[in-house]
mmCIF file of C-alpha atoms in Angstrom:
data_model
loop_
_atom_site.group_PDB
_atom_site.id
_atom_site.type_symbol
_atom_site.label_atom_id
_atom_site.label_comp_id
_atom_site.label_asym_id
_atom_site.label_seq_id
_atom_site.Cartn_x
_atom_site.Cartn_y
_atom_site.Cartn_z
ATOM 1 C CA MET K 230 5.258 -9.269 8.638
ATOM 2 C CA LEU K 231 5.963 -11.264 5.498
ATOM 3 C CA GLU K 232 7.187 -14.835 5.240
ATOM 4 C CA ILE K 233 8.736 -15.893 1.963
ATOM 5 C CA SER K 234 9.576 -19.463 0.999
ATOM 6 C CA ASN K 235 11.084 -20.618 -2.272
ATOM 7 C CA THR K 236 10.953 -24.142 -3.690
ATOM 8 C CA VAL K 237 12.786 -24.961 -6.910
ATOM 9 C CA ASN K 238 11.321 -27.717 -9.027
ATOM 10 C CA GLY K 239 13.133 -28.224 -12.345
ATOM 11 C CA ASP K 240 12.929 -24.968 -14.264
ATOM 12 C CA VAL K 241 10.200 -23.497 -12.030
ATOM 13 C CA SER K 242 10.735 -21.544 -8.806
ATOM 14 C CA GLU K 243 7.644 -21.557 -6.637
ATOM 15 C CA VAL K 244 7.698 -18.612 -4.248
ATOM 16 C CA LYS K 245 5.078 -18.498 -1.508
ATOM 17 C CA LEU K 246 4.221 -15.206 0.191
ATOM 18 C CA VAL K 247 2.458 -15.329 3.565
ATOM 19 C CA GLY K 248 1.324 -12.192 5.416
ATOM 20 C CA ARG K 249 1.752 -8.577 4.417
ATOM 21 C CA LEU K 250 3.774 -7.217 1.502
ATOM 22 C CA ASP K 251 4.046 -3.638 2.760
ATOM 23 C CA VAL K 252 6.665 -1.011 1.952
ATOM 24 C CA LYS K 253 9.162 -2.501 4.450
ATOM 25 C CA ALA K 254 8.606 -6.084 3.343
ATOM 26 C CA ALA K 255 8.953 -5.116 -0.329
ATOM 27 C CA LYS K 256 12.708 -4.764 0.148
ATOM 28 C CA ASN K 257 13.040 -8.351 1.427
ATOM 29 C CA ALA K 258 10.741 -9.549 -1.307
ATOM 30 C CA ASP K 259 13.031 -8.007 -3.929
ATOM 31 C CA GLN K 260 15.933 -10.121 -2.666
ATOM 32 C CA ALA K 261 13.860 -13.312 -2.624
ATOM 33 C CA PHE K 262 12.547 -12.612 -6.117
ATOM 34 C CA THR K 263 16.085 -12.081 -7.432
ATOM 35 C CA GLN K 264 17.138 -15.436 -5.980
ATOM 36 C CA ALA K 265 14.114 -17.138 -7.538
ATOM 37 C CA VAL K 266 14.912 -15.707 -10.974
ATOM 38 C CA GLU K 267 18.553 -16.778 -10.664
ATOM 39 C CA ALA K 268 17.471 -20.312 -9.701
ATOM 40 C CA SER K 269 14.985 -20.951 -12.500
ATOM 41 C CA LYS K 270 13.618 -19.522 -15.701
ATOM 42 C CA ASN K 271 9.962 -19.665 -14.705
ATOM 43 C CA VAL K 272 8.390 -18.383 -11.498
ATOM 44 C CA VAL K 273 5.076 -19.216 -9.846
ATOM 45 C CA LEU K 274 4.119 -16.840 -7.049
ATOM 46 C CA ASP K 275 1.688 -18.390 -4.582
ATOM 47 C CA MET K 276 -0.267 -15.426 -3.178
ATOM 48 C CA SER K 277 -3.119 -17.404 -1.608
ATOM 49 C CA GLU K 278 -1.997 -16.411 1.904
ATOM 50 C CA LEU K 279 -0.895 -12.891 1.057
ATOM 51 C CA ASP K 280 -3.352 -10.653 2.912
ATOM 52 C CA TYR K 281 -2.042 -7.238 2.013
ATOM 53 C CA ILE K 282 -0.281 -5.374 -0.752
ATOM 54 C CA ALA K 283 0.035 -1.651 -1.561
ATOM 55 C CA SER K 284 1.905 0.250 -4.272
ATOM 56 C CA ALA K 285 5.424 -0.644 -3.055
ATOM 57 C CA GLY K 286 4.480 -4.326 -3.247
ATOM 58 C CA LEU K 287 3.003 -3.911 -6.707
ATOM 59 C CA ARG K 288 6.260 -2.286 -7.846
ATOM 60 C CA ALA K 289 8.246 -5.254 -6.473
ATOM 61 C CA LEU K 290 6.041 -7.566 -8.543
ATOM 62 C CA LYS K 291 6.588 -5.390 -11.610
ATOM 63 C CA ARG K 292 10.365 -5.709 -11.152
ATOM 64 C CA LEU K 293 9.978 -9.481 -10.819
ATOM 65 C CA ARG K 294 7.947 -9.575 -14.021
ATOM 66 C CA SER K 295 10.645 -7.618 -15.883
ATOM 67 C CA ASP K 296 13.425 -9.914 -14.575
ATOM 68 C CA VAL K 297 11.515 -13.082 -15.504
ATOM 69 C CA SER K 298 10.785 -11.698 -18.996
ATOM 70 C CA ALA K 299 14.445 -10.727 -19.484
ATOM 71 C CA ASN K 300 15.319 -14.330 -18.612
ATOM 72 C CA GLY K 301 12.896 -15.633 -21.277
ATOM 73 C CA GLY K 302 10.657 -17.215 -18.655
ATOM 74 C CA THR K 303 7.063 -16.961 -17.518
ATOM 75 C CA LEU K 304 5.561 -15.595 -14.300
ATOM 76 C CA VAL K 305 2.253 -16.815 -12.890
ATOM 77 C CA LEU K 306 0.483 -15.281 -9.880
ATOM 78 C CA ARG K 307 -1.565 -17.956 -8.149
ATOM 79 C CA GLY K 308 -4.504 -17.678 -5.740
ATOM 80 C CA VAL K 309 -4.619 -13.880 -5.406
ATOM 81 C CA GLN K 310 -7.146 -12.812 -2.734
ATOM 82 C CA SER K 311 -10.038 -10.565 -3.777
ATOM 83 C CA ASN K 312 -8.995 -7.494 -1.734
ATOM 84 C CA VAL K 313 -5.522 -7.697 -3.274
ATOM 85 C CA MET K 314 -6.885 -8.345 -6.782
ATOM 86 C CA GLU K 315 -8.943 -5.150 -6.582
ATOM 87 C CA LEU K 316 -5.717 -3.144 -6.350
ATOM 88 C CA PHE K 317 -4.237 -4.864 -9.398
ATOM 89 C CA GLU K 318 -7.351 -3.905 -11.334
ATOM 90 C CA MET K 319 -7.590 -0.349 -10.000
ATOM 91 C CA THR K 320 -3.996 0.483 -10.921
ATOM 92 C CA GLY K 321 -4.010 -1.208 -14.321
ATOM 93 C CA PHE K 322 -1.372 -3.690 -13.092
ATOM 94 C CA ALA K 323 -3.720 -6.644 -13.710
ATOM 95 C CA VAL K 324 -2.924 -6.662 -17.436
ATOM 96 C CA MET K 325 0.811 -7.106 -16.713
ATOM 97 C CA PHE K 326 0.377 -10.527 -15.165
ATOM 98 C CA THR K 327 -0.983 -14.019 -15.754
ATOM 99 C CA PHE K 328 -3.252 -15.160 -12.925
ATOM 100 C CA GLU K 329 -4.441 -18.647 -12.065
ATOM 101 C CA MET G 238 -10.448 11.958 18.121
ATOM 102 C CA ARG G 239 -7.537 10.168 19.757
ATOM 103 C CA SER G 240 -4.056 10.659 18.393
ATOM 104 C CA ILE G 241 -0.540 9.248 18.278
ATOM 105 C CA ILE G 242 2.732 10.637 16.984
ATOM 106 C CA VAL G 243 5.050 8.561 14.814
ATOM 107 C CA PRO G 244 8.595 9.415 13.635
ATOM 108 C CA ALA G 245 8.540 11.462 10.446
ATOM 109 C CA ASN G 246 11.427 9.580 8.852
ATOM 110 C CA ASP G 247 9.900 6.094 9.108
ATOM 111 C CA GLU G 248 7.518 4.911 6.416
ATOM 112 C CA ASP G 249 6.678 1.681 8.283
ATOM 113 C CA PRO G 250 2.863 1.750 8.454
ATOM 114 C CA THR G 251 2.580 -0.860 11.245
ATOM 115 C CA PRO G 252 2.204 1.437 14.323
ATOM 116 C CA VAL G 253 -0.432 3.562 12.595
ATOM 117 C CA VAL G 254 -2.298 0.523 11.257
ATOM 118 C CA GLU G 255 -2.367 -0.935 14.788
ATOM 119 C CA PHE G 256 -3.593 2.355 16.275
ATOM 120 C CA VAL G 257 -6.404 2.721 13.727
ATOM 121 C CA SER G 258 -7.397 -0.965 14.039
ATOM 122 C CA GLU G 259 -7.735 -0.504 17.804
ATOM 123 C CA GLU G 260 -9.915 2.561 17.309
ATOM 124 C CA LEU G 261 -12.225 0.585 14.996
ATOM 125 C CA GLU G 262 -12.294 -2.544 17.126
ATOM 126 C CA GLN G 263 -15.697 -1.982 18.718
ATOM 127 C CA TYR G 264 -17.433 -1.172 15.426
ATOM 128 C CA ASP G 265 -18.925 -3.448 12.820
ATOM 129 C CA TYR G 266 -16.651 -2.826 9.861
ATOM 130 C CA SER G 267 -15.928 -4.899 6.758
ATOM 131 C CA SER G 268 -12.495 -6.445 6.313
ATOM 132 C CA ARG G 269 -12.441 -4.836 2.870
ATOM 133 C CA ALA G 270 -12.889 -1.357 4.372
ATOM 134 C CA LEU G 271 -10.099 -1.950 6.890
ATOM 135 C CA TYR G 272 -7.802 -3.286 4.165
ATOM 136 C CA GLN G 273 -8.402 -0.190 2.073
ATOM 137 C CA ILE G 274 -7.767 2.108 5.052
ATOM 138 C CA GLU G 275 -4.489 0.258 5.678
ATOM 139 C CA VAL G 276 -3.399 0.801 2.083
ATOM 140 C CA ALA G 277 -4.268 4.506 2.351
ATOM 141 C CA ILE G 278 -2.246 4.806 5.584
ATOM 142 C CA GLU G 279 0.828 3.264 3.961
ATOM 143 C CA GLU G 280 0.608 5.398 0.838
ATOM 144 C CA ILE G 281 0.140 8.633 2.792
ATOM 145 C CA LEU G 282 3.020 7.893 5.204
ATOM 146 C CA VAL G 283 5.347 7.075 2.299
ATOM 147 C CA ASN G 284 4.296 10.342 0.691
ATOM 148 C CA ILE G 285 4.931 12.437 3.810
ATOM 149 C CA VAL G 286 8.291 10.780 4.490
ATOM 150 C CA SER G 287 9.306 11.380 0.853
ATOM 151 C CA TYR G 288 8.121 14.968 0.392
ATOM 152 C CA ALA G 289 7.714 16.784 3.709
ATOM 153 C CA GLY G 290 11.446 17.258 4.272
ATOM 154 C CA LEU G 291 11.226 16.134 7.893
ATOM 155 C CA THR G 292 13.899 14.437 10.012
ATOM 156 C CA GLU G 293 13.983 11.787 12.719
ATOM 157 C CA ASN G 294 13.450 14.556 15.295
ATOM 158 C CA ASP G 295 10.099 15.468 13.754
ATOM 159 C CA GLY G 296 6.834 13.657 14.199
ATOM 160 C CA ILE G 297 3.689 13.015 12.219
ATOM 161 C CA GLU G 298 0.527 13.287 14.281
ATOM 162 C CA ILE G 299 -2.169 10.752 13.419
ATOM 163 C CA ARG G 300 -5.722 11.356 14.642
ATOM 164 C CA CYS G 301 -8.467 8.788 14.302
ATOM 165 C CA GLY G 302 -12.141 8.781 15.125
ATOM 166 C CA VAL G 303 -15.309 6.970 14.128
ATOM 167 C CA PHE G 304 -18.463 8.922 13.305
ATOM 168 C CA GLU G 305 -22.022 7.901 12.496
ATOM 169 C CA ASP G 306 -24.583 8.525 9.724
ATOM 170 C CA PRO G 307 -23.012 6.917 7.830
ATOM 171 C CA LEU G 308 -20.653 4.919 10.036
ATOM 172 C CA ARG G 309 -17.220 6.013 8.918
ATOM 173 C CA ALA G 310 -13.609 6.123 10.014
ATOM 174 C CA VAL G 311 -11.811 9.457 9.822
ATOM 175 C CA VAL G 312 -8.011 9.524 9.906
ATOM 176 C CA GLN G 313 -5.952 12.723 9.844
ATOM 177 C CA PHE G 314 -2.243 13.042 9.070
ATOM 178 C CA ILE G 315 -0.689 16.245 10.393
ATOM 179 C CA ASP G 316 2.910 17.249 9.733
ATOM 180 C CA GLY G 317 4.921 20.455 10.011
ATOM 181 C CA GLY G 318 6.888 19.871 6.838
ATOM 182 C CA ILE G 319 7.079 21.724 3.554
ATOM 183 C CA PRO G 320 3.574 22.744 2.386
ATOM 184 C CA PHE G 321 2.571 20.034 -0.067
ATOM 185 C CA ASP G 322 -0.874 19.281 -1.421
ATOM 186 C CA PRO G 323 -0.738 15.676 -2.636
ATOM 187 C CA LEU G 324 -4.210 15.993 -4.156
ATOM 188 C CA ALA G 325 -3.154 18.741 -6.556
ATOM 189 C CA LYS G 326 -1.444 16.298 -8.894
ATOM 190 C CA GLU G 327 -3.353 14.900 -11.870
ATOM 191 C CA ASP G 328 -4.323 11.237 -11.721
ATOM 192 C CA PRO G 329 -1.727 9.022 -13.423
ATOM 193 C CA ASP G 330 -2.170 7.221 -16.734
ATOM 194 C CA THR G 331 -2.742 3.567 -15.781
ATOM 195 C CA SER G 332 -2.273 2.095 -19.264
ATOM 196 C CA LEU G 333 0.166 -0.806 -19.572
ATOM 197 C CA GLU G 334 2.736 1.339 -21.409
ATOM 198 C CA ALA G 335 2.624 4.132 -18.813
ATOM 199 C CA ASN G 336 2.756 1.683 -15.911
ATOM 200 C CA MET G 337 5.787 -0.084 -17.381
ATOM 201 C CA GLU G 338 7.675 3.173 -17.836
ATOM 202 C CA ARG G 339 6.790 4.938 -14.611
ATOM 203 C CA GLU G 340 8.394 4.185 -11.244
ATOM 204 C CA GLY G 341 5.944 5.129 -8.501
ATOM 205 C CA GLY G 342 3.264 7.793 -8.694
ATOM 206 C CA LEU G 343 0.325 5.520 -7.905
ATOM 207 C CA GLY G 344 0.063 5.936 -4.130
ATOM 208 C CA ILE G 345 -2.117 9.014 -3.806
ATOM 209 C CA PHE G 346 -4.202 7.893 -6.788
ATOM 210 C CA MET G 347 -4.941 4.688 -4.858
ATOM 211 C CA VAL G 348 -5.871 6.680 -1.752
ATOM 212 C CA LYS G 349 -8.324 8.779 -3.786
ATOM 213 C CA GLN G 350 -9.851 5.690 -5.354
ATOM 214 C CA LEU G 351 -10.135 3.687 -2.134
ATOM 215 C CA MET G 352 -11.453 6.352 0.255
ATOM 216 C CA ASP G 353 -14.901 7.938 0.269
ATOM 217 C CA ASP G 354 -13.437 11.374 0.889
ATOM 218 C CA VAL G 355 -9.916 12.835 0.910
ATOM 219 C CA SER G 356 -9.158 16.471 1.713
ATOM 220 C CA TYR G 357 -6.065 18.600 2.250
ATOM 221 C CA VAL G 358 -5.573 21.902 4.009
ATOM 222 C CA TYR G 359 -2.485 23.826 5.099
ATOM 223 C CA GLU G 360 -3.261 25.544 8.389
ATOM 224 C CA ASP G 361 -1.242 26.860 11.341
ATOM 225 C CA GLY G 362 1.963 25.933 9.524
ATOM 226 C CA LYS G 363 0.926 22.321 9.085
ATOM 227 C CA ASN G 364 -0.130 19.978 6.315
ATOM 228 C CA VAL G 365 -3.406 18.322 7.302
ATOM 229 C CA LEU G 366 -4.593 15.438 5.137
ATOM 230 C CA THR G 367 -7.918 13.871 6.103
ATOM 231 C CA ILE G 368 -9.306 10.597 4.791
ATOM 232 C CA GLN G 369 -12.770 9.206 5.385
ATOM 233 C CA LYS G 370 -13.926 5.682 4.744
ATOM 234 C CA ASN G 371 -17.438 4.378 5.176
ATOM 235 C CA LEU G 372 -17.368 1.223 7.251
#
């Protein structure tokens, strides 16, 4: 189960993910990410309450990164939990993103 | 080991994750170990649904047990689909360039990295993939 909320503040969309970004949820996340990119140039993804991600979720984040870059904006991943961060590092995806 | 059967055309990991979590409930496991088992379950189910050539009328049998010395969870995925050894493939290049170009291909690599042991055998007309994770 994944809850996604999106707050637009000027030229920044802040998207908060709560729960599990599994292979099913990745499809909903794609839609929310597209809306965020259409709403603002820059995106901050609050992942502090995201407990789970696997490869389908990582691919959704890669697509978001590509869309934000194509828009000339920046993407920041905020508050990534340690279990989740380990997967970014293991797969080499960590170098694609800016974390804070 | 106890077992359940899930539909072979559904990659949703939730029923299997719940089954395995229940099996582990009475043991002292780390949340990190459970998280990594959950990731392995999702990646393996996605793989079977993608490559085994099964339909909604087929099932995937999941067996789970906990063994000691060392304390470890064992999960088996058994399907009657096309013989397919997911471990035969070389590990992917995880450089930035390769990751940007490639769509997919990381799932089984993650399983191999996260689990303490992963083995595959084709026997009695079935693919049997076994993962073990020290708790």
